[in-house]
Amino acid sequence: MLKGSFELIGDKSISHRAIMFSSIAKGTTRISNFLMGQDCLSTVDCFRKMGVDISVNSKEVLVKGVGLRGLKKPIDILDVGNSGTTIRLMMGILAGNDFNSTIIGDESIGKRPMKRVTDPLRLMGCSIDGKDDANYIPIKIHGGNLNGINYNMPVASAQVKSSIILASLYANEASTIIEKSKSRNHTEIMLNSFGANIKTDGLKIDVSPIDELYSVGNINVAGDISSAAFIIVAASIVKGSEVIIKNVGLNETRTGILDVLKSMNGNFEIVDKRLVGGEIVGDLIIRYSDNLTATTIDSDLIPRLIDEIPVIAVLATQAEGTTIIKDAKELKVKESNRIKAIVDNLKNMGADIEELEDGMVINGKCELKGAKIKAFNDHRIAMAFSVASLISKGKTYIDNTTCIDISFPGYFNLLNTLLK
C-alpha cells in the first residue's frame, strides 16, 4: 500500500512558460518550485543561446529578461531535446524576431508533426523552411514583420494556441484564435500577468500586439497534476492506500483526471484550495477505491487529460464494466504512439483491451500479470506501467525508465518512500 504525504514537483507546462515569458519581459524574475526535468532544462538552454542570463540553483531559477524584442540571434542551433512544448511555443516567439534560427531535437521530436504550428505562423507572414514542407525538424525560421490573424484551430492543442498567441504579441494588428475545444490556459493567465492584453470569451481568444512585457518579480510554480496522476491512480488501486499530495495545480483546464476519477466512483477529496499567481492550487487526499466503475472519456474532456490517458487506462483495468476512450487521435503523435503502446503493453499484462483508431476499449475488472514492457522512450508510458506493476502478479520489467527524468525526476525515490 501507499501511505504518506509529499510536496508535488513543479508543473512542467508552467515551468516552460515561466522561463520563456520571463526571458522576453523587462526585469528580473525569480521562479521557485521550477521543474528540473530535462524538458524544462532544454528551454533554459535555448533561451541562454539567445542572450538571456538564466541562473539555476536547486529548485529556483533567476531570469534576467531582455524584453519582448531583446532576444539575440542564437549563438548555436537551438536543440529542444525531447520537448514538444519548447519547440512549438518557441517557434511563436522566434516568428516575431528579425533573425535567423534553426531548431532541432531528438529522435522522438523528429517524428512529431509541426505543420500545425508552422502553417498559421506562415499565414502571419513568417518565413519557415523544414523537412516535408516544415512539418518536421530541422526547422529554419526567419521572423519579423508579422500580421495579425483570424484562425480557427483544426486541433485542440494548448501548444499550437500558445505559439500563435506569442507570435501575435509581435504582430502589426490584433489576432483572433478560435479553439476547437478548451485546452489548458496557462499561457493566457501568465502572459496577462506580465502585461499582455489577451481576452477570452468561451473558445474565442483575442490577442492585441504590445510594445513590452514586464517582470512579475516572483513566480511560484504550482504542482504538476499530470505528474500527480501516477500517484493518484496508484493510491486508488493499491489496497489500503491513503496519500496526501500537497500543492497540486487545479486549473480547470487540467483537472480532467479528477473528473474521471469522480465519475468512476473514486475516493478522494480536495482541501485548502487557494489562489497562487493566478492559478488555483490545493491539496489532494487520495484513498484506495474498492468499487471503481467504468466510464466514457471523449470529446471536450480529452484536451483536459491527454497526458494522463496512459495511467487512466491502467485505472480502467480495475473498474467494473467497459471503459471507452475515444476522440484521442492526438495520442498517436506524442513521444510515442501512445494508443498502440498502451494497448500492446496492457494486453501483455493480461488486460482485456481493444485498440480503436482514436482510442481504446477496456473491459474490467482485470487481474494483471507481470510482463516485459516497452516504454518506447516515453516517460508517461514508463510511469503508467510502473503503476500497473504495483497490482500485478509476478515481476514487471520496463525496458527504459531513464526517460522518466524528462518530466518527473526522483519519481522512483518518491514511490519507494510511499510504499509501505
CSV table of C-alpha atoms in Angstrom, one decimal:
chain,number,residue,atom,x,y,z
A,1,MET,CA,0.0,0.0,0.0
A,2,LEU,CA,1.0,3.7,-0.4
A,3,LYS,CA,1.0,5.9,2.7
A,4,GLY,CA,2.3,9.4,3.4
A,5,SER,CA,2.3,12.9,2.1
A,6,PHE,CA,4.6,14.9,-0.1
A,7,GLU,CA,5.0,18.3,-1.8
A,8,LEU,CA,4.4,18.0,-5.5
A,9,ILE,CA,7.1,18.9,-8.0
A,10,GLY,CA,6.6,22.0,-10.2
A,11,ASP,CA,4.2,21.8,-13.2
A,12,LYS,CA,6.1,21.2,-16.4
A,13,SER,CA,3.8,23.3,-18.6
A,14,ILE,CA,4.0,26.3,-16.2
A,15,SER,CA,7.8,25.9,-15.7
A,16,HIS,CA,8.4,26.1,-19.5
A,17,ARG,CA,6.2,29.2,-19.8
A,18,ALA,CA,7.8,30.9,-16.8
A,19,ILE,CA,11.3,30.7,-18.5
A,20,MET,CA,10.1,31.8,-21.9
A,21,PHE,CA,7.9,34.7,-20.7
A,22,SER,CA,10.4,35.9,-18.1
A,23,SER,CA,13.1,35.9,-20.9
A,24,ILE,CA,11.1,38.2,-23.1
A,25,ALA,CA,10.0,40.5,-20.3
A,26,LYS,CA,11.8,43.5,-18.9
A,27,GLY,CA,13.3,43.0,-15.5
A,28,THR,CA,14.4,40.0,-13.3
A,29,THR,CA,12.1,37.2,-12.4
A,30,ARG,CA,12.7,34.6,-9.6
A,31,ILE,CA,11.0,31.2,-10.3
A,32,SER,CA,10.5,28.9,-7.4
A,33,ASN,CA,9.4,25.2,-7.4
A,34,PHE,CA,10.7,25.1,-11.0
A,35,LEU,CA,10.7,21.6,-12.5
A,36,MET,CA,14.3,20.5,-13.0
A,37,GLY,CA,13.4,17.9,-15.7
A,38,GLN,CA,15.2,17.5,-18.9
A,39,ASP,CA,12.5,19.1,-21.0
A,40,CYS,CA,12.4,22.3,-19.0
A,41,LEU,CA,16.2,22.5,-18.9
A,42,SER,CA,16.1,22.3,-22.7
A,43,THR,CA,14.0,25.5,-22.6
A,44,VAL,CA,16.6,27.1,-20.3
A,45,ASP,CA,19.4,26.2,-22.7
A,46,CYS,CA,17.6,27.5,-25.8
A,47,PHE,CA,17.0,31.0,-24.2
A,48,ARG,CA,20.5,31.2,-22.9
A,49,LYS,CA,21.7,30.7,-26.5
A,50,MET,CA,19.6,33.8,-27.4
A,51,GLY,CA,21.4,36.0,-24.9
A,52,VAL,CA,19.2,35.6,-21.8
A,53,ASP,CA,21.1,35.4,-18.4
A,54,ILE,CA,19.5,32.5,-16.6
A,55,SER,CA,20.9,31.0,-13.4
A,56,VAL,CA,19.7,27.7,-12.0
A,57,ASN,CA,20.1,26.9,-8.3
A,58,SER,CA,18.4,23.8,-6.8
A,59,LYS,CA,14.6,24.4,-7.4
A,60,GLU,CA,15.0,28.1,-8.0
A,61,VAL,CA,15.7,29.9,-11.3
A,62,LEU,CA,16.7,33.5,-11.8
A,63,VAL,CA,15.9,35.0,-15.2
A,64,LYS,CA,17.2,38.4,-16.3
A,65,GLY,CA,14.7,39.3,-19.0
A,66,VAL,CA,15.8,41.2,-22.2
A,67,GLY,CA,12.4,42.5,-23.2
A,68,LEU,CA,10.0,41.5,-25.9
A,69,ARG,CA,12.3,42.5,-28.7
A,70,GLY,CA,15.6,41.9,-26.9
A,71,LEU,CA,16.5,38.4,-27.9
A,72,LYS,CA,19.7,38.0,-30.0
A,73,LYS,CA,20.3,35.7,-32.9
A,74,PRO,CA,21.2,32.3,-31.4
A,75,ILE,CA,24.8,31.6,-31.0
A,76,ASP,CA,24.1,28.0,-32.0
A,77,ILE,CA,21.4,25.7,-33.3
A,78,LEU,CA,18.5,25.5,-30.8
A,79,ASP,CA,18.2,21.9,-29.5
A,80,VAL,CA,14.9,21.3,-27.8
A,81,GLY,CA,15.8,17.7,-26.9
A,82,ASN,CA,12.5,15.7,-26.3
A,83,SER,CA,10.4,18.8,-25.6
A,84,GLY,CA,7.3,19.4,-27.8
A,85,THR,CA,6.4,22.4,-25.6
A,86,THR,CA,9.7,24.0,-26.1
A,87,ILE,CA,9.8,23.8,-29.9
A,88,ARG,CA,6.1,24.7,-30.5
A,89,LEU,CA,5.9,27.7,-28.1
A,90,MET,CA,9.4,28.9,-29.0
A,91,MET,CA,8.5,29.0,-32.7
A,92,GLY,CA,5.9,31.6,-31.9
A,93,ILE,CA,8.5,33.8,-30.2
A,94,LEU,CA,11.1,33.3,-33.0
A,95,ALA,CA,8.5,34.2,-35.6
A,96,GLY,CA,8.3,37.7,-34.1
A,97,ASN,CA,12.0,38.3,-34.0
A,98,ASP,CA,14.0,39.5,-37.0
A,99,PHE,CA,16.8,37.0,-37.1
A,100,ASN,CA,17.5,33.5,-38.5
A,101,SER,CA,17.4,30.5,-36.3
A,102,THR,CA,17.4,26.7,-36.7
A,103,ILE,CA,15.7,24.3,-34.3
A,104,ILE,CA,16.4,20.6,-33.9
A,105,GLY,CA,15.5,17.9,-31.3
A,106,ASP,CA,15.9,14.2,-30.5
A,107,GLU,CA,14.6,11.2,-32.5
A,108,SER,CA,11.2,11.5,-30.8
A,109,ILE,CA,10.7,15.2,-31.7
A,110,GLY,CA,11.9,14.3,-35.2
A,111,LYS,CA,8.7,12.2,-35.6
A,112,ARG,CA,6.2,14.8,-34.2
A,113,PRO,CA,4.3,17.0,-36.7
A,114,MET,CA,5.0,20.7,-36.7
A,115,LYS,CA,2.8,22.0,-39.6
A,116,ARG,CA,0.0,22.6,-37.1
A,117,VAL,CA,2.3,25.4,-35.9
A,118,THR,CA,4.2,26.4,-39.0
A,119,ASP,CA,1.1,26.7,-41.1
A,120,PRO,CA,-0.5,29.5,-39.0
A,121,LEU,CA,2.8,31.2,-38.5
A,122,ARG,CA,3.3,31.3,-42.2
A,123,LEU,CA,-0.1,32.8,-42.6
A,124,MET,CA,1.1,35.6,-40.3
A,125,GLY,CA,4.0,36.3,-42.7
A,126,CYS,CA,6.8,34.3,-41.1
A,127,SER,CA,9.3,32.6,-43.4
A,128,ILE,CA,9.8,29.0,-42.3
A,129,ASP,CA,11.6,26.1,-44.0
A,130,GLY,CA,11.9,22.5,-42.9
A,131,LYS,CA,11.7,18.8,-43.8
A,132,ASP,CA,8.4,17.8,-45.6
A,133,ASP,CA,7.3,21.4,-46.0
A,134,ALA,CA,8.3,22.4,-42.5
A,135,ASN,CA,6.3,19.5,-40.9
A,136,TYR,CA,9.4,18.0,-39.3
A,137,ILE,CA,12.8,19.2,-37.9
A,138,PRO,CA,15.1,20.7,-38.6
A,139,ILE,CA,13.0,23.8,-38.8
A,140,LYS,CA,14.5,27.1,-40.0
A,141,ILE,CA,12.8,30.4,-39.1
A,142,HIS,CA,13.4,33.9,-40.3
A,143,GLY,CA,11.0,36.0,-38.3
A,144,GLY,CA,9.7,39.6,-38.1
A,145,ASN,CA,7.1,41.7,-39.7
A,146,LEU,CA,4.1,39.6,-38.7
A,147,ASN,CA,0.5,40.3,-39.5
A,148,GLY,CA,-2.5,39.6,-37.2
A,149,ILE,CA,-4.5,36.5,-37.9
A,150,ASN,CA,-8.1,35.2,-37.6
A,151,TYR,CA,-7.5,31.5,-37.1
A,152,ASN,CA,-9.9,28.6,-36.5
A,153,MET,CA,-7.7,25.8,-34.9
A,154,PRO,CA,-8.2,22.4,-36.6
A,155,VAL,CA,-6.8,20.6,-33.5
A,156,ALA,CA,-7.4,21.2,-29.8
A,157,SER,CA,-3.8,21.9,-28.7
A,158,ALA,CA,-2.5,24.3,-26.0
A,159,GLN,CA,0.9,24.2,-27.7
A,160,VAL,CA,-0.4,25.4,-31.0
A,161,LYS,CA,-2.7,28.0,-29.4
A,162,SER,CA,0.2,29.3,-27.3
A,163,SER,CA,2.5,29.6,-30.3
A,164,ILE,CA,0.0,31.7,-32.2
A,165,ILE,CA,-0.7,33.9,-29.1
A,166,LEU,CA,3.1,34.5,-28.6
A,167,ALA,CA,3.5,35.4,-32.3
A,168,SER,CA,0.5,37.7,-32.1
A,169,LEU,CA,2.2,39.8,-29.4
A,170,TYR,CA,4.7,40.9,-32.2
A,171,ALA,CA,2.1,41.4,-34.9
A,172,ASN,CA,1.1,44.7,-36.6
A,173,GLU,CA,-2.6,44.2,-35.6
A,174,ALA,CA,-4.8,42.1,-33.3
A,175,SER,CA,-5.4,38.4,-33.8
A,176,THR,CA,-8.4,36.2,-33.0
A,177,ILE,CA,-8.0,32.5,-32.3
A,178,ILE,CA,-10.9,30.1,-32.2
A,179,GLU,CA,-10.2,26.9,-30.3
A,180,LYS,CA,-11.7,23.6,-31.4
A,181,SER,CA,-12.3,22.8,-27.7
A,182,LYS,CA,-11.0,24.3,-24.5
A,183,SER,CA,-7.3,23.5,-23.8
A,184,ARG,CA,-5.0,24.4,-20.9
A,185,ASN,CA,-4.9,28.2,-20.5
A,186,HIS,CA,-1.6,28.7,-18.5
A,187,THR,CA,-0.3,30.9,-21.4
A,188,GLU,CA,-3.2,33.3,-21.2
A,189,ILE,CA,-3.1,33.6,-17.4
A,190,MET,CA,0.7,34.1,-17.2
A,191,LEU,CA,1.1,36.4,-20.1
A,192,ASN,CA,-1.6,38.7,-18.8
A,193,SER,CA,0.2,38.9,-15.5
A,194,PHE,CA,3.3,40.1,-17.5
A,195,GLY,CA,1.2,42.9,-19.1
A,196,ALA,CA,-0.2,41.3,-22.2
A,197,ASN,CA,-3.7,42.1,-23.5
A,198,ILE,CA,-5.4,38.7,-24.0
A,199,LYS,CA,-9.2,38.4,-23.7
A,200,THR,CA,-11.0,35.1,-23.7
A,201,ASP,CA,-14.7,34.5,-24.4
A,202,GLY,CA,-15.6,30.8,-24.5
A,203,LEU,CA,-13.5,29.3,-27.3
A,204,LYS,CA,-12.6,32.8,-28.7
A,205,ILE,CA,-9.3,34.4,-27.8
A,206,ASP,CA,-8.4,37.9,-28.8
A,207,VAL,CA,-4.7,39.0,-28.6
A,208,SER,CA,-3.5,42.6,-29.1
A,209,PRO,CA,0.0,43.4,-30.1
A,210,ILE,CA,2.1,45.1,-27.4
A,211,ASP,CA,5.2,47.1,-27.0
A,212,GLU,CA,6.6,45.4,-24.0
A,213,LEU,CA,6.2,42.7,-21.2
A,214,TYR,CA,7.3,43.4,-17.6
A,215,SER,CA,8.5,41.0,-15.0
A,216,VAL,CA,6.1,40.0,-12.2
A,217,GLY,CA,9.1,39.6,-9.9
A,218,ASN,CA,8.3,36.2,-8.5
A,219,ILE,CA,6.6,33.1,-9.9
A,220,ASN,CA,5.8,30.1,-7.6
A,221,VAL,CA,5.1,27.2,-9.9
A,222,ALA,CA,2.1,25.1,-8.9
A,223,GLY,CA,2.5,21.4,-8.6
A,224,ASP,CA,2.0,19.3,-11.7
A,225,ILE,CA,-1.3,17.4,-11.8
A,226,SER,CA,0.0,15.4,-14.8
A,227,SER,CA,2.8,14.1,-12.6
A,228,ALA,CA,0.4,13.7,-9.6
A,229,ALA,CA,-1.8,11.5,-11.8
A,230,PHE,CA,0.5,8.5,-11.4
A,231,ILE,CA,0.4,8.6,-7.6
A,232,ILE,CA,-3.4,9.4,-7.8
A,233,VAL,CA,-4.0,6.2,-9.7
A,234,ALA,CA,-1.6,4.1,-7.7
A,235,ALA,CA,-3.3,5.1,-4.4
A,236,SER,CA,-6.7,4.5,-6.0
A,237,ILE,CA,-5.9,0.9,-7.0
A,238,VAL,CA,-3.5,-0.4,-4.3
A,239,LYS,CA,-5.4,-1.8,-1.3
A,240,GLY,CA,-5.1,0.1,1.9
A,241,SER,CA,-3.6,3.3,0.4
A,242,GLU,CA,-4.0,6.8,1.6
A,243,VAL,CA,-1.8,9.6,0.2
A,244,ILE,CA,-1.8,13.4,0.6
A,245,ILE,CA,-0.4,15.3,-2.3
A,246,LYS,CA,0.3,18.9,-1.5
A,247,ASN,CA,0.4,22.0,-3.8
A,248,VAL,CA,-1.4,20.5,-6.7
A,249,GLY,CA,-2.3,22.8,-9.6
A,250,LEU,CA,-6.1,22.7,-10.0
A,251,ASN,CA,-6.6,24.8,-13.1
A,252,GLU,CA,-9.9,23.7,-14.5
A,253,THR,CA,-8.4,23.1,-17.9
A,254,ARG,CA,-6.1,20.4,-16.3
A,255,THR,CA,-8.3,18.6,-13.8
A,256,GLY,CA,-9.9,16.2,-16.3
A,257,ILE,CA,-8.4,13.2,-14.4
A,258,LEU,CA,-10.2,14.2,-11.2
A,259,ASP,CA,-13.5,14.4,-13.2
A,260,VAL,CA,-12.8,10.9,-14.5
A,261,LEU,CA,-11.9,9.6,-11.1
A,262,LYS,CA,-15.1,11.0,-9.6
A,263,SER,CA,-17.2,9.5,-12.4
A,264,MET,CA,-15.5,6.1,-11.7
A,265,ASN,CA,-16.5,6.3,-8.0
A,266,GLY,CA,-13.0,7.1,-6.9
A,267,ASN,CA,-12.3,8.1,-3.3
A,268,PHE,CA,-10.6,11.5,-3.0
A,269,GLU,CA,-11.1,15.0,-1.6
A,270,ILE,CA,-9.6,18.4,-2.2
A,271,VAL,CA,-8.6,20.6,0.8
A,272,ASP,CA,-7.1,24.0,1.3
A,273,LYS,CA,-7.9,25.4,-2.2
A,274,ARG,CA,-6.2,28.7,-2.7
A,275,LEU,CA,-5.0,31.1,-5.5
A,276,VAL,CA,-1.3,31.3,-6.2
A,277,GLY,CA,-0.1,33.5,-9.1
A,278,GLY,CA,-3.4,33.4,-10.8
A,279,GLU,CA,-3.6,29.6,-10.6
A,280,ILE,CA,-5.9,27.6,-8.3
A,281,VAL,CA,-3.8,25.3,-6.0
A,282,GLY,CA,-4.9,22.8,-3.4
A,283,ASP,CA,-4.0,19.6,-1.6
A,284,LEU,CA,-5.4,16.2,-2.6
A,285,ILE,CA,-6.2,13.3,-0.3
A,286,ILE,CA,-6.4,10.0,-2.3
A,287,ARG,CA,-7.7,6.8,-0.8
A,288,TYR,CA,-8.0,3.3,-2.2
A,289,SER,CA,-11.2,2.8,-4.1
A,290,ASP,CA,-12.6,-0.8,-3.8
A,291,ASN,CA,-15.7,-0.2,-6.1
A,292,LEU,CA,-14.4,1.6,-9.2
A,293,THR,CA,-16.8,1.6,-12.1
A,294,ALA,CA,-16.3,2.1,-15.8
A,295,THR,CA,-16.7,5.4,-17.7
A,296,THR,CA,-16.5,7.0,-21.1
A,297,ILE,CA,-13.9,9.6,-22.0
A,298,ASP,CA,-14.3,11.6,-25.2
A,299,SER,CA,-14.7,14.9,-26.9
A,300,ASP,CA,-14.2,18.1,-24.8
A,301,LEU,CA,-12.7,16.1,-21.9
A,302,ILE,CA,-9.7,14.8,-23.9
A,303,PRO,CA,-7.7,18.0,-24.0
A,304,ARG,CA,-8.0,18.3,-20.2
A,305,LEU,CA,-6.3,14.9,-19.6
A,306,ILE,CA,-4.5,14.0,-22.8
A,307,ASP,CA,-1.2,13.3,-20.9
A,308,GLU,CA,-2.9,11.3,-18.2
A,309,ILE,CA,-4.6,8.8,-20.5
A,310,PRO,CA,-1.8,6.1,-20.2
A,311,VAL,CA,-2.3,5.9,-16.5
A,312,ILE,CA,-6.1,6.3,-16.7
A,313,ALA,CA,-6.1,3.2,-18.9
A,314,VAL,CA,-4.4,1.3,-16.1
A,315,LEU,CA,-7.0,2.7,-13.7
A,316,ALA,CA,-9.8,1.4,-16.1
A,317,THR,CA,-8.5,-2.2,-15.9
A,318,GLN,CA,-9.5,-2.1,-12.2
A,319,ALA,CA,-13.0,-0.8,-12.8
A,320,GLU,CA,-16.1,-2.9,-13.2
A,321,GLY,CA,-17.6,-2.6,-16.7
A,322,THR,CA,-16.4,-1.3,-20.1
A,323,THR,CA,-14.4,2.0,-20.2
A,324,ILE,CA,-14.3,3.7,-23.6
A,325,ILE,CA,-11.6,6.3,-24.5
A,326,LYS,CA,-12.2,7.9,-27.9
A,327,ASP,CA,-11.6,11.2,-29.8
A,328,ALA,CA,-7.9,10.9,-28.8
A,329,LYS,CA,-6.0,10.6,-32.1
A,330,GLU,CA,-3.6,13.2,-30.6
A,331,LEU,CA,-2.1,10.3,-28.6
A,332,LYS,CA,-0.6,8.9,-31.8
A,333,VAL,CA,1.7,11.9,-32.2
A,334,LYS,CA,3.1,12.2,-28.6
A,335,GLU,CA,6.5,10.9,-27.6
A,336,SER,CA,5.3,7.6,-28.9
A,337,ASN,CA,2.1,6.3,-30.5
A,338,ARG,CA,0.5,6.1,-27.1
A,339,ILE,CA,-2.6,4.3,-28.2
A,340,LYS,CA,-0.6,1.3,-29.5
A,341,ALA,CA,1.9,1.4,-26.6
A,342,ILE,CA,-0.9,1.3,-24.0
A,343,VAL,CA,-2.9,-1.4,-25.8
A,344,ASP,CA,0.0,-3.7,-26.6
A,345,ASN,CA,1.6,-3.4,-23.1
A,346,LEU,CA,-1.7,-3.9,-21.3
A,347,LYS,CA,-2.5,-7.0,-23.4
A,348,ASN,CA,0.9,-8.4,-22.4
A,349,MET,CA,-0.2,-7.9,-18.8
A,350,GLY,CA,-3.5,-9.8,-19.4
A,351,ALA,CA,-5.9,-6.9,-19.8
A,352,ASP,CA,-9.0,-7.2,-21.9
A,353,ILE,CA,-8.4,-4.2,-24.2
A,354,GLU,CA,-9.1,-3.3,-27.8
A,355,GLU,CA,-7.4,-0.7,-29.9
A,356,LEU,CA,-9.6,1.9,-31.7
A,357,GLU,CA,-8.5,4.3,-34.4
A,358,ASP,CA,-8.8,7.2,-31.9
A,359,GLY,CA,-8.6,5.4,-28.5
A,360,MET,CA,-9.4,2.1,-26.8
A,361,VAL,CA,-12.0,0.0,-25.1
A,362,ILE,CA,-11.1,-1.6,-21.8
A,363,ASN,CA,-13.2,-4.3,-20.2
A,364,GLY,CA,-12.7,-4.6,-16.4
A,365,LYS,CA,-12.1,-5.8,-13.8
A,366,CYS,CA,-8.9,-7.4,-14.9
A,367,GLU,CA,-6.2,-9.3,-13.0
A,368,LEU,CA,-2.9,-8.1,-14.3
A,369,LYS,CA,0.3,-10.2,-14.5
A,370,GLY,CA,3.9,-9.1,-14.7
A,371,ALA,CA,5.3,-8.7,-18.2
A,372,LYS,CA,8.1,-7.2,-20.2
A,373,ILE,CA,7.1,-3.6,-21.0
A,374,LYS,CA,8.3,-1.5,-24.0
A,375,ALA,CA,8.3,2.2,-22.9
A,376,PHE,CA,9.3,3.5,-26.4
A,377,ASN,CA,11.4,6.1,-24.6
A,378,ASP,CA,8.1,7.7,-23.4
A,379,HIS,CA,8.2,8.9,-19.9
A,380,ARG,CA,4.4,8.7,-19.4
A,381,ILE,CA,4.3,5.1,-20.7
A,382,ALA,CA,7.1,4.1,-18.4
A,383,MET,CA,5.4,5.6,-15.3
A,384,ALA,CA,2.0,4.3,-16.2
A,385,PHE,CA,3.3,0.7,-16.3
A,386,SER,CA,5.3,1.2,-13.1
A,387,VAL,CA,1.9,1.9,-11.6
A,388,ALA,CA,0.4,-1.2,-13.2
A,389,SER,CA,3.2,-3.3,-11.8
A,390,LEU,CA,2.1,-2.5,-8.3
A,391,ILE,CA,-1.0,-4.6,-8.6
A,392,SER,CA,0.4,-7.3,-11.0
A,393,LYS,CA,1.2,-10.8,-10.1
A,394,GLY,CA,4.8,-11.5,-10.9
A,395,LYS,CA,7.7,-9.3,-11.9
A,396,THR,CA,7.4,-6.5,-14.4
A,397,TYR,CA,10.4,-5.3,-16.5
A,398,ILE,CA,10.3,-1.9,-18.1
A,399,ASP,CA,12.9,-1.6,-20.8
A,400,ASN,CA,13.7,2.1,-20.3
A,401,THR,CA,13.0,4.2,-17.1
A,402,THR,CA,15.6,6.9,-17.6
A,403,CYS,CA,13.2,8.7,-19.8
A,404,ILE,CA,11.1,9.5,-16.7
A,405,ASP,CA,13.6,12.2,-15.8
A,406,ILE,CA,12.1,14.2,-18.7
A,407,SER,CA,9.1,15.2,-16.5
A,408,PHE,CA,9.4,13.6,-13.1
A,409,PRO,CA,13.0,13.4,-11.7
A,410,GLY,CA,13.0,11.5,-8.5
A,411,TYR,CA,9.8,9.5,-9.3
A,412,PHE,CA,11.0,6.1,-8.1
A,413,ASN,CA,12.5,7.6,-5.0
A,414,LEU,CA,9.1,9.1,-4.2
A,415,LEU,CA,7.3,5.9,-5.0
A,416,ASN,CA,9.6,3.9,-2.8
A,417,THR,CA,9.1,6.3,0.1
A,418,LEU,CA,5.3,6.0,-0.2
A,419,LEU,CA,5.3,2.2,-0.5
A,420,LYS,CA,4.7,0.5,2.9
